[in-house]
Amino acid sequence: MGLYKQEKSKNWFMRFTDEHGRTIRRSTKTANKSAAAIMLSDEQRAVLNRRLGVASPSPTGASAPIREVIKRFLKSEGAMGISPGWIETQRSRFELMIAYFDWRSIKDITTEGLKEYIEHHPTAKCHSTKCEYIMHVSKLCKWAINQSPPMLASNPAADAMPRLVGKQAKVEENRDVRRPLWSFEIPLFLSARPTHAAARRAWDTHRLPLYIIALRTGFRRSTLRDLTPASIHLHVANPHILVPAELTKSGRQINMPLTDQRVIDSAEHLIRESYRRRRSDPSYGHPFAPVPRPHTFQADLARAGIERVDELGRHVVFHSLRSTFCTQLALSGTVPQAAMELMDHEDLRTTMKYYTKVGVSDKRRFIKNLPKLELGSNAGMSQSMLQERHTGTYGGVC
């Protein structure tokens, strides 16, 4: 452990052990041995503080150029499967914030500065878009904290997000931004076959079977995209889809039973179709991929006569099929604990509050099942007795 040099480099490199026992090798970016020794000493002091439980970031990591840190962060985002378009959106927004604040390193990010950015945003006018900027910074800071050694000791963006108080906060908390397909809309949606021959062929061979699978499994887009035939067990006594733990959000394996023959036929059809594609196709061998794009899904909704946004401002998107599955589980009397596990949720409140929605027609059906009201307390009373009760003189009381 100490300082060393590499071939074809004038700068000194340092080698030290972090608080987890891992060996860290890093360039000091200086040819001055005294300055490099000071940097190594600072790193070792920070490691000692972290071993003692004192939050202390890496001095060299916190001082690294902000664009270099963001580049590493976005690269890790891409490795996790984030779409290139969203990564590019984050990069452009980081550039706007760097130009606004003149950030040089990640340690220049402050809570006060981010709060000011929310109030005097140079481009975004929508409140939700402003919050997205702060969320980008928060995610970057969390990533920096989790590095080894950490670049930050705390997340300055954690307290920068504007929070509503009182009744306004309660209204915002209970506001629905997405709704499921109601029971009467499901057959309309599955009957929305296009009229054009090529579009009708794409609907019959992929989208309709995929919608049937999504409505009866509630799988996320990422799960549908990454599942392989090895996880789909159709020719067994109890057909099911066994989702491996690496594809679930909770890290738990999910056993999704398939009881509807139409669902089983759809899965078998999609498996056959996936192997008819070219081997160069990214979706080859992935029966449920690709998932329809938003504009394709909205076109299917429009043909079914289903409004994209209802009168309460709630949207219908592809993820609504997941909410539809959860709502149908509730309407069929599924035990909440079982619904939570099938939905791959950690908290029962998420299942019941955000994914289970009961429409007006379903409420009416439940109300109809209530026992009829009978006038049992008035049975056997004469008309004069009822009149006395009404006037308050029944029983000799004036």
Tab-separated table of C-alpha atoms in Angstrom:
chain	number	residue	atom	x	y	z
A	1	MET	CA	0.000	0.000	0.000
A	2	GLY	CA	1.377	3.405	-0.907
A	3	LEU	CA	2.476	5.354	-3.980
A	4	TYR	CA	3.719	3.879	-7.233
A	5	LYS	CA	4.152	4.776	-10.896
A	6	GLN	CA	2.990	3.094	-14.059
A	7	GLU	CA	4.765	2.892	-17.377
A	8	LYS	CA	4.248	5.784	-19.804
A	9	SER	CA	2.789	7.980	-17.033
A	10	LYS	CA	4.407	10.820	-15.171
A	11	ASN	CA	1.736	10.932	-12.495
A	12	TRP	CA	1.824	9.069	-9.201
A	13	PHE	CA	-0.753	6.398	-8.396
A	14	MET	CA	-1.913	5.427	-4.915
A	15	ARG	CA	-2.959	2.061	-3.558
A	16	PHE	CA	-4.905	1.710	-0.293
A	17	THR	CA	-7.482	-0.532	1.414
A	18	ASP	CA	-10.999	0.804	1.953
A	19	GLU	CA	-13.241	0.162	4.955
A	20	HIS	CA	-14.551	-3.061	3.346
A	21	GLY	CA	-11.087	-4.543	2.912
A	22	ARG	CA	-10.981	-3.973	-0.846
A	23	THR	CA	-7.832	-2.678	-2.541
A	24	ILE	CA	-8.378	0.664	-4.282
A	25	ARG	CA	-6.014	1.868	-7.000
A	26	ARG	CA	-6.365	5.436	-8.194
A	27	SER	CA	-4.357	8.072	-10.018
A	28	THR	CA	-3.397	11.165	-8.035
A	29	LYS	CA	-3.169	13.133	-11.325
A	30	THR	CA	-0.022	14.845	-10.153
A	31	ALA	CA	3.691	14.246	-10.774
A	32	ASN	CA	4.575	15.891	-7.435
A	33	LYS	CA	5.326	13.117	-4.952
A	34	SER	CA	4.727	15.335	-1.893
A	35	ALA	CA	1.275	16.335	-3.138
A	36	ALA	CA	0.503	12.693	-3.964
A	37	ALA	CA	1.580	11.646	-0.436
A	38	ILE	CA	-0.798	14.222	1.077
A	39	MET	CA	-3.669	12.876	-1.086
A	40	LEU	CA	-2.898	9.309	0.019
A	41	SER	CA	-2.836	10.414	3.659
A	42	ASP	CA	-6.213	12.135	3.254
A	43	GLU	CA	-7.703	8.972	1.743
A	44	GLN	CA	-6.372	6.800	4.564
A	45	ARG	CA	-7.740	9.239	7.160
A	46	ALA	CA	-11.171	9.142	5.460
A	47	VAL	CA	-11.124	5.320	5.490
A	48	LEU	CA	-10.290	5.343	9.207
A	49	ASN	CA	-13.185	7.729	9.917
A	50	ARG	CA	-15.607	5.490	8.033
A	51	ARG	CA	-14.385	2.458	9.970
A	52	LEU	CA	-15.117	4.387	13.170
A	53	GLY	CA	-18.638	5.159	11.940
A	54	VAL	CA	-17.969	8.780	11.001
A	55	ALA	CA	-19.356	9.645	7.550
A	56	SER	CA	-16.376	10.816	5.545
A	57	PRO	CA	-16.229	10.897	1.725
A	58	SER	CA	-13.198	10.159	-0.394
A	59	PRO	CA	-11.261	13.445	-0.853
A	60	THR	CA	-10.133	12.628	-4.381
A	61	GLY	CA	-13.531	11.185	-5.367
A	62	ALA	CA	-15.414	14.234	-4.105
A	63	SER	CA	-13.014	16.526	-5.991
A	64	ALA	CA	-13.263	14.659	-9.316
A	65	PRO	CA	-14.587	16.728	-12.271
A	66	ILE	CA	-18.375	16.728	-12.201
A	67	ARG	CA	-18.710	15.750	-15.870
A	68	GLU	CA	-16.461	12.743	-15.330
A	69	VAL	CA	-18.589	11.637	-12.358
A	70	ILE	CA	-21.817	12.095	-14.348
A	71	LYS	CA	-20.355	10.101	-17.236
A	72	ARG	CA	-19.604	7.178	-14.902
A	73	PHE	CA	-23.059	7.463	-13.335
A	74	LEU	CA	-24.859	7.401	-16.705
A	75	LYS	CA	-22.738	4.455	-17.793
A	76	SER	CA	-23.925	2.543	-14.726
A	77	GLU	CA	-27.515	3.547	-15.585
A	78	GLY	CA	-27.091	2.053	-19.041
A	79	ALA	CA	-25.711	-1.157	-17.542
A	80	MET	CA	-28.901	-1.424	-15.448
A	81	GLY	CA	-31.082	-1.355	-18.584
A	82	ILE	CA	-32.170	2.301	-18.615
A	83	SER	CA	-33.160	3.324	-22.150
A	84	PRO	CA	-30.646	5.400	-24.166
A	85	GLY	CA	-33.271	8.119	-24.686
A	86	TRP	CA	-33.780	8.613	-20.958
A	87	ILE	CA	-30.022	8.581	-20.336
A	88	GLU	CA	-29.615	11.315	-22.952
A	89	THR	CA	-32.403	13.319	-21.273
A	90	GLN	CA	-30.576	13.081	-17.940
A	91	ARG	CA	-27.282	14.113	-19.561
A	92	SER	CA	-28.824	17.236	-21.120
A	93	ARG	CA	-30.480	18.205	-17.837
A	94	PHE	CA	-27.232	17.753	-15.919
A	95	GLU	CA	-25.542	20.046	-18.447
A	96	LEU	CA	-28.199	22.725	-17.816
A	97	MET	CA	-27.645	22.513	-14.062
A	98	ILE	CA	-23.838	22.585	-14.417
A	99	ALA	CA	-24.118	25.740	-16.529
A	100	TYR	CA	-26.550	27.320	-14.036
A	101	PHE	CA	-24.556	26.521	-10.865
A	102	ASP	CA	-21.051	26.388	-12.361
A	103	TRP	CA	-20.448	23.078	-10.567
A	104	ARG	CA	-16.847	21.859	-10.698
A	105	SER	CA	-17.193	18.708	-8.583
A	106	ILE	CA	-19.947	16.735	-6.889
A	107	LYS	CA	-19.155	18.292	-3.509
A	108	ASP	CA	-20.330	21.665	-4.900
A	109	ILE	CA	-23.958	20.422	-4.865
A	110	THR	CA	-25.876	22.016	-1.974
A	111	THR	CA	-29.436	21.762	-0.676
A	112	GLU	CA	-29.897	25.556	-0.707
A	113	GLY	CA	-28.774	25.785	-4.317
A	114	LEU	CA	-31.181	23.072	-5.438
A	115	LYS	CA	-34.085	24.767	-3.632
A	116	GLU	CA	-33.235	27.987	-5.441
A	117	TYR	CA	-33.164	26.070	-8.725
A	118	ILE	CA	-36.725	24.867	-8.104
A	119	GLU	CA	-37.953	28.445	-7.593
A	120	HIS	CA	-36.037	30.091	-10.452
A	121	HIS	CA	-35.766	27.307	-13.027
A	122	PRO	CA	-34.415	28.759	-16.303
A	123	THR	CA	-36.367	26.457	-18.658
A	124	ALA	CA	-38.959	24.205	-16.975
A	125	LYS	CA	-42.315	25.690	-15.970
A	126	CYS	CA	-44.137	22.500	-14.955
A	127	HIS	CA	-43.806	21.614	-11.264
A	128	SER	CA	-43.362	17.903	-11.997
A	129	THR	CA	-40.546	18.600	-14.490
A	130	LYS	CA	-38.729	20.756	-11.927
A	131	CYS	CA	-39.005	17.899	-9.443
A	132	GLU	CA	-37.552	15.510	-12.029
A	133	TYR	CA	-34.389	17.641	-12.166
A	134	ILE	CA	-33.951	17.296	-8.402
A	135	MET	CA	-34.648	13.557	-8.645
A	136	HIS	CA	-31.823	13.227	-11.187
A	137	VAL	CA	-29.435	14.917	-8.760
A	138	SER	CA	-30.703	12.798	-5.860
A	139	LYS	CA	-30.095	9.599	-7.825
A	140	LEU	CA	-26.602	10.794	-8.760
A	141	CYS	CA	-25.806	11.569	-5.113
A	142	LYS	CA	-27.110	8.187	-3.923
A	143	TRP	CA	-24.895	6.503	-6.507
A	144	ALA	CA	-21.911	8.590	-5.316
A	145	ILE	CA	-22.595	7.607	-1.693
A	146	ASN	CA	-22.676	3.892	-2.620
A	147	GLN	CA	-19.319	3.993	-4.421
A	148	SER	CA	-16.281	2.439	-2.795
A	149	PRO	CA	-14.862	4.609	-1.406
A	150	PRO	CA	-17.903	6.949	-1.269
A	151	MET	CA	-17.704	10.332	-2.964
A	152	LEU	CA	-20.292	11.929	-0.670
A	153	ALA	CA	-21.173	11.523	2.997
A	154	SER	CA	-24.821	12.588	2.595
A	155	ASN	CA	-27.382	13.343	-0.089
A	156	PRO	CA	-27.868	17.138	-0.437
A	157	ALA	CA	-30.875	16.605	-2.730
A	158	ALA	CA	-32.840	14.671	-0.091
A	159	ASP	CA	-34.222	17.833	1.530
A	160	ALA	CA	-34.403	19.924	-1.651
A	161	MET	CA	-37.567	18.355	-3.066
A	162	PRO	CA	-40.512	20.739	-2.458
A	163	ARG	CA	-43.064	19.265	-0.110
A	164	LEU	CA	-46.715	20.170	0.224
A	165	VAL	CA	-48.287	20.625	3.656
A	166	GLY	CA	-51.736	20.391	5.165
A	167	LYS	CA	-54.805	19.661	3.057
A	168	GLN	CA	-52.949	20.273	-0.211
A	169	ALA	CA	-50.467	17.516	0.652
A	170	LYS	CA	-53.337	15.154	1.543
A	171	VAL	CA	-55.076	15.829	-1.778
A	172	GLU	CA	-51.837	15.291	-3.687
A	173	GLU	CA	-51.131	12.046	-1.821
A	174	ASN	CA	-54.545	10.586	-2.698
A	175	ARG	CA	-54.615	11.822	-6.281
A	176	ASP	CA	-54.887	9.064	-8.876
A	177	VAL	CA	-52.681	9.581	-11.908
A	178	ARG	CA	-53.334	6.204	-13.526
A	179	ARG	CA	-56.357	3.962	-13.678
A	180	PRO	CA	-56.996	0.357	-14.724
A	181	LEU	CA	-59.322	-0.837	-17.426
A	182	TRP	CA	-62.755	-1.330	-15.895
A	183	SER	CA	-64.465	-4.704	-16.200
A	184	PHE	CA	-66.687	-3.650	-19.125
A	185	GLU	CA	-63.712	-2.113	-20.979
A	186	ILE	CA	-61.598	-5.296	-21.069
A	187	PRO	CA	-63.643	-7.106	-23.789
A	188	LEU	CA	-63.816	-3.852	-25.787
A	189	PHE	CA	-60.035	-3.507	-25.636
A	190	LEU	CA	-59.380	-7.123	-26.665
A	191	SER	CA	-61.775	-6.713	-29.615
A	192	ALA	CA	-60.048	-3.624	-31.043
A	193	ARG	CA	-58.706	-5.421	-34.144
A	194	PRO	CA	-57.244	-3.087	-36.800
A	195	THR	CA	-58.731	-2.955	-40.279
A	196	HIS	CA	-55.497	-2.639	-42.252
A	197	ALA	CA	-54.085	-6.031	-43.297
A	198	ALA	CA	-50.493	-5.505	-42.041
A	199	ALA	CA	-51.686	-3.971	-38.762
A	200	ARG	CA	-54.207	-6.807	-38.338
A	201	ARG	CA	-51.444	-9.384	-38.809
A	202	ALA	CA	-49.261	-7.681	-36.146
A	203	TRP	CA	-52.267	-7.574	-33.797
A	204	ASP	CA	-53.132	-11.257	-34.250
A	205	THR	CA	-49.566	-12.600	-34.064
A	206	HIS	CA	-48.196	-10.536	-31.165
A	207	ARG	CA	-50.141	-7.699	-29.551
A	208	LEU	CA	-53.423	-9.480	-28.756
A	209	PRO	CA	-51.720	-12.544	-27.169
A	210	LEU	CA	-49.371	-10.225	-25.280
A	211	TYR	CA	-52.281	-8.129	-23.945
A	212	ILE	CA	-53.989	-11.339	-22.771
A	213	ILE	CA	-50.800	-12.395	-20.957
A	214	ALA	CA	-50.374	-8.933	-19.382
A	215	LEU	CA	-54.012	-8.838	-18.206
A	216	ARG	CA	-53.726	-12.232	-16.516
A	217	THR	CA	-50.219	-11.964	-15.032
A	218	GLY	CA	-49.737	-8.254	-14.255
A	219	PHE	CA	-46.063	-8.454	-15.233
A	220	ARG	CA	-44.029	-5.273	-15.565
A	221	ARG	CA	-42.705	-4.189	-18.965
A	222	SER	CA	-39.164	-5.217	-18.005
A	223	THR	CA	-40.336	-8.671	-16.914
A	224	LEU	CA	-42.272	-9.227	-20.128
A	225	ARG	CA	-39.298	-8.060	-22.181
A	226	ASP	CA	-36.713	-10.311	-20.509
A	227	LEU	CA	-38.620	-13.560	-19.886
A	228	THR	CA	-37.397	-16.595	-21.833
A	229	PRO	CA	-39.193	-19.859	-22.739
A	230	ALA	CA	-37.199	-21.625	-20.002
A	231	SER	CA	-39.352	-19.792	-17.430
A	232	ILE	CA	-42.677	-20.714	-19.098
A	233	HIS	CA	-44.001	-24.160	-18.120
A	234	LEU	CA	-47.124	-25.004	-20.125
A	235	HIS	CA	-47.048	-28.795	-20.564
A	236	VAL	CA	-47.227	-29.723	-16.893
A	237	ALA	CA	-50.051	-30.621	-14.534
A	238	ASN	CA	-50.288	-27.016	-13.291
A	239	PRO	CA	-49.167	-24.615	-16.058
A	240	HIS	CA	-47.284	-21.629	-14.706
A	241	ILE	CA	-44.615	-18.999	-15.366
A	242	LEU	CA	-41.686	-19.105	-12.964
A	243	VAL	CA	-40.133	-15.620	-12.936
A	244	PRO	CA	-36.499	-15.805	-11.725
A	245	ALA	CA	-35.455	-13.553	-8.866
A	246	GLU	CA	-33.090	-11.512	-11.070
A	247	LEU	CA	-36.065	-10.287	-13.139
A	248	THR	CA	-38.238	-9.165	-10.206
A	249	LYS	CA	-38.112	-5.843	-8.440
A	250	SER	CA	-38.241	-7.411	-4.973
A	251	GLY	CA	-35.551	-10.009	-5.675
A	252	ARG	CA	-38.009	-12.845	-4.964
A	253	GLN	CA	-38.933	-15.642	-7.347
A	254	ILE	CA	-42.571	-15.505	-8.514
A	255	ASN	CA	-44.703	-18.505	-9.471
A	256	MET	CA	-47.553	-17.188	-11.633
A	257	PRO	CA	-50.234	-19.891	-12.215
A	258	LEU	CA	-51.909	-20.023	-15.636
A	259	THR	CA	-55.454	-21.373	-15.312
A	260	ASP	CA	-57.228	-19.831	-18.321
A	261	GLN	CA	-56.793	-21.935	-21.461
A	262	ARG	CA	-56.806	-18.793	-23.597
A	263	VAL	CA	-53.812	-17.477	-21.650
A	264	ILE	CA	-51.969	-20.797	-22.076
A	265	ASP	CA	-52.669	-20.798	-25.829
A	266	SER	CA	-51.451	-17.192	-26.098
A	267	ALA	CA	-48.184	-18.013	-24.322
A	268	GLU	CA	-47.608	-21.058	-26.541
A	269	HIS	CA	-48.306	-19.001	-29.655
A	270	LEU	CA	-45.855	-16.257	-28.591
A	271	ILE	CA	-43.116	-18.832	-27.919
A	272	ARG	CA	-43.508	-20.231	-31.441
A	273	GLU	CA	-43.493	-16.764	-32.975
A	274	SER	CA	-40.355	-15.733	-31.054
A	275	TYR	CA	-38.326	-18.493	-32.746
A	276	ARG	CA	-39.560	-17.542	-36.199
A	277	ARG	CA	-37.735	-14.216	-36.027
A	278	ARG	CA	-34.230	-13.668	-37.293
A	279	ARG	CA	-31.443	-14.601	-34.927
A	280	SER	CA	-30.115	-11.057	-35.250
A	281	ASP	CA	-33.403	-9.722	-33.844
A	282	PRO	CA	-32.927	-8.702	-30.146
A	283	SER	CA	-36.332	-10.227	-29.359
A	284	TYR	CA	-35.388	-13.666	-30.750
A	285	GLY	CA	-36.130	-16.223	-28.040
A	286	HIS	CA	-38.001	-13.674	-25.902
A	287	PRO	CA	-41.674	-14.543	-26.503
A	288	PHE	CA	-43.208	-11.491	-24.817
A	289	ALA	CA	-40.879	-8.955	-26.467
A	290	PRO	CA	-41.136	-6.344	-27.822
A	291	VAL	CA	-43.662	-4.577	-25.598
A	292	PRO	CA	-45.883	-2.192	-27.629
A	293	ARG	CA	-44.723	1.399	-27.747
A	294	PRO	CA	-46.929	4.070	-26.097
A	295	HIS	CA	-48.333	5.434	-29.380
A	296	THR	CA	-49.239	1.887	-30.522
A	297	PHE	CA	-51.000	1.172	-27.221
A	298	GLN	CA	-52.887	4.470	-27.415
A	299	ALA	CA	-54.007	3.663	-30.972
A	300	ASP	CA	-55.392	0.342	-29.745
A	301	LEU	CA	-57.256	2.162	-26.974
A	302	ALA	CA	-58.706	4.660	-29.440
A	303	ARG	CA	-60.090	1.861	-31.672
A	304	ALA	CA	-61.744	0.343	-28.599
A	305	GLY	CA	-63.370	3.687	-27.788
A	306	ILE	CA	-61.517	3.998	-24.466
A	307	GLU	CA	-60.472	7.511	-23.491
A	308	ARG	CA	-56.775	7.950	-22.795
A	309	VAL	CA	-57.546	10.453	-19.994
A	310	ASP	CA	-60.811	10.333	-18.050
A	311	GLU	CA	-62.772	13.194	-16.494
A	312	LEU	CA	-60.707	12.946	-13.288
A	313	GLY	CA	-57.420	13.341	-15.175
A	314	ARG	CA	-56.356	9.688	-14.773
A	315	HIS	CA	-54.355	8.165	-17.632
A	316	VAL	CA	-54.570	4.734	-19.222
A	317	VAL	CA	-51.101	3.452	-20.193
A	318	PHE	CA	-49.600	-0.006	-20.705
A	319	HIS	CA	-48.798	-0.197	-16.979
A	320	SER	CA	-52.569	0.113	-16.405
A	321	LEU	CA	-52.847	-3.544	-17.447
A	322	ARG	CA	-50.867	-4.384	-14.310
A	323	SER	CA	-53.311	-2.362	-12.227
A	324	THR	CA	-56.179	-4.077	-14.061
A	325	PHE	CA	-54.818	-7.481	-13.026
A	326	CYS	CA	-54.590	-6.389	-9.386
A	327	THR	CA	-58.122	-4.928	-9.449
A	328	GLN	CA	-59.524	-8.123	-10.986
A	329	LEU	CA	-57.836	-10.122	-8.221
A	330	ALA	CA	-59.603	-7.978	-5.623
A	331	LEU	CA	-63.000	-8.249	-7.370
A	332	SER	CA	-62.652	-12.043	-7.498
A	333	GLY	CA	-62.124	-12.175	-3.720
A	334	THR	CA	-58.382	-12.908	-3.681
A	335	VAL	CA	-56.765	-12.712	-0.245
A	336	PRO	CA	-54.742	-9.439	-0.072
A	337	GLN	CA	-51.566	-11.277	0.991
A	338	ALA	CA	-51.752	-13.493	-2.104
A	339	ALA	CA	-52.391	-10.449	-4.321
A	340	MET	CA	-49.357	-8.695	-2.847
A	341	GLU	CA	-47.098	-11.674	-3.635
A	342	LEU	CA	-48.472	-12.100	-7.159
A	343	MET	CA	-47.908	-8.371	-7.785
A	344	ASP	CA	-44.316	-8.634	-6.468
A	345	HIS	CA	-44.840	-5.903	-3.870
A	346	GLU	CA	-42.968	-5.462	-0.596
A	347	ASP	CA	-45.786	-3.569	1.135
A	348	LEU	CA	-49.474	-4.506	1.211
A	349	ARG	CA	-50.383	-0.802	1.213
A	350	THR	CA	-48.899	-0.430	-2.270
A	351	THR	CA	-51.114	-3.243	-3.547
A	352	MET	CA	-54.305	-1.977	-1.944
A	353	LYS	CA	-53.882	1.792	-2.350
A	354	TYR	CA	-52.200	2.275	-5.707
A	355	TYR	CA	-53.076	-0.814	-7.750
A	356	THR	CA	-56.547	-1.818	-6.571
A	357	LYS	CA	-59.210	0.502	-8.016
A	358	VAL	CA	-62.936	-0.217	-7.966
A	359	GLY	CA	-65.051	1.428	-10.653
A	360	VAL	CA	-68.608	2.769	-10.371
A	361	SER	CA	-70.137	-0.263	-12.082
A	362	ASP	CA	-68.330	-2.626	-9.704
A	363	LYS	CA	-69.493	-0.606	-6.688
A	364	ARG	CA	-73.061	-0.766	-8.008
A	365	ARG	CA	-72.760	-4.571	-8.273
A	366	PHE	CA	-71.601	-4.783	-4.662
A	367	ILE	CA	-74.431	-2.526	-3.452
A	368	LYS	CA	-76.967	-4.711	-5.273
A	369	ASN	CA	-75.727	-7.701	-3.288
A	370	LEU	CA	-76.706	-6.055	-0.002
A	371	PRO	CA	-79.817	-7.539	1.682
A	372	LYS	CA	-83.029	-5.645	1.022
A	373	LEU	CA	-84.318	-3.363	3.741
A	374	GLU	CA	-87.431	-4.690	5.459
A	375	LEU	CA	-89.854	-2.714	7.617
A	376	GLY	CA	-89.586	-5.285	10.383
A	377	SER	CA	-89.877	-2.758	13.247
A	378	ASN	CA	-93.226	-1.513	11.900
A	379	ALA	CA	-94.687	-4.959	11.207
A	380	GLY	CA	-98.069	-5.490	12.866
A	381	MET	CA	-98.609	-1.781	13.626
A	382	SER	CA	-101.896	-0.269	12.667
A	383	GLN	CA	-102.118	2.959	10.669
A	384	SER	CA	-103.192	4.873	13.802
A	385	MET	CA	-100.184	3.567	15.751
A	386	LEU	CA	-97.810	4.632	12.952
A	387	GLN	CA	-99.453	8.063	12.983
A	388	GLU	CA	-98.984	8.341	16.750
A	389	ARG	CA	-95.288	7.388	16.396
A	390	HIS	CA	-94.868	10.034	13.719
A	391	THR	CA	-96.456	12.774	15.880
A	392	GLY	CA	-94.579	11.712	19.021
A	393	THR	CA	-97.657	10.659	21.050
A	394	TYR	CA	-97.126	6.915	20.769
A	395	GLY	CA	-96.796	5.219	24.174
A	396	GLY	CA	-98.578	7.992	26.001
A	397	VAL	CA	-95.733	10.494	25.579
A	398	CYS	CA	-96.766	13.997	24.447
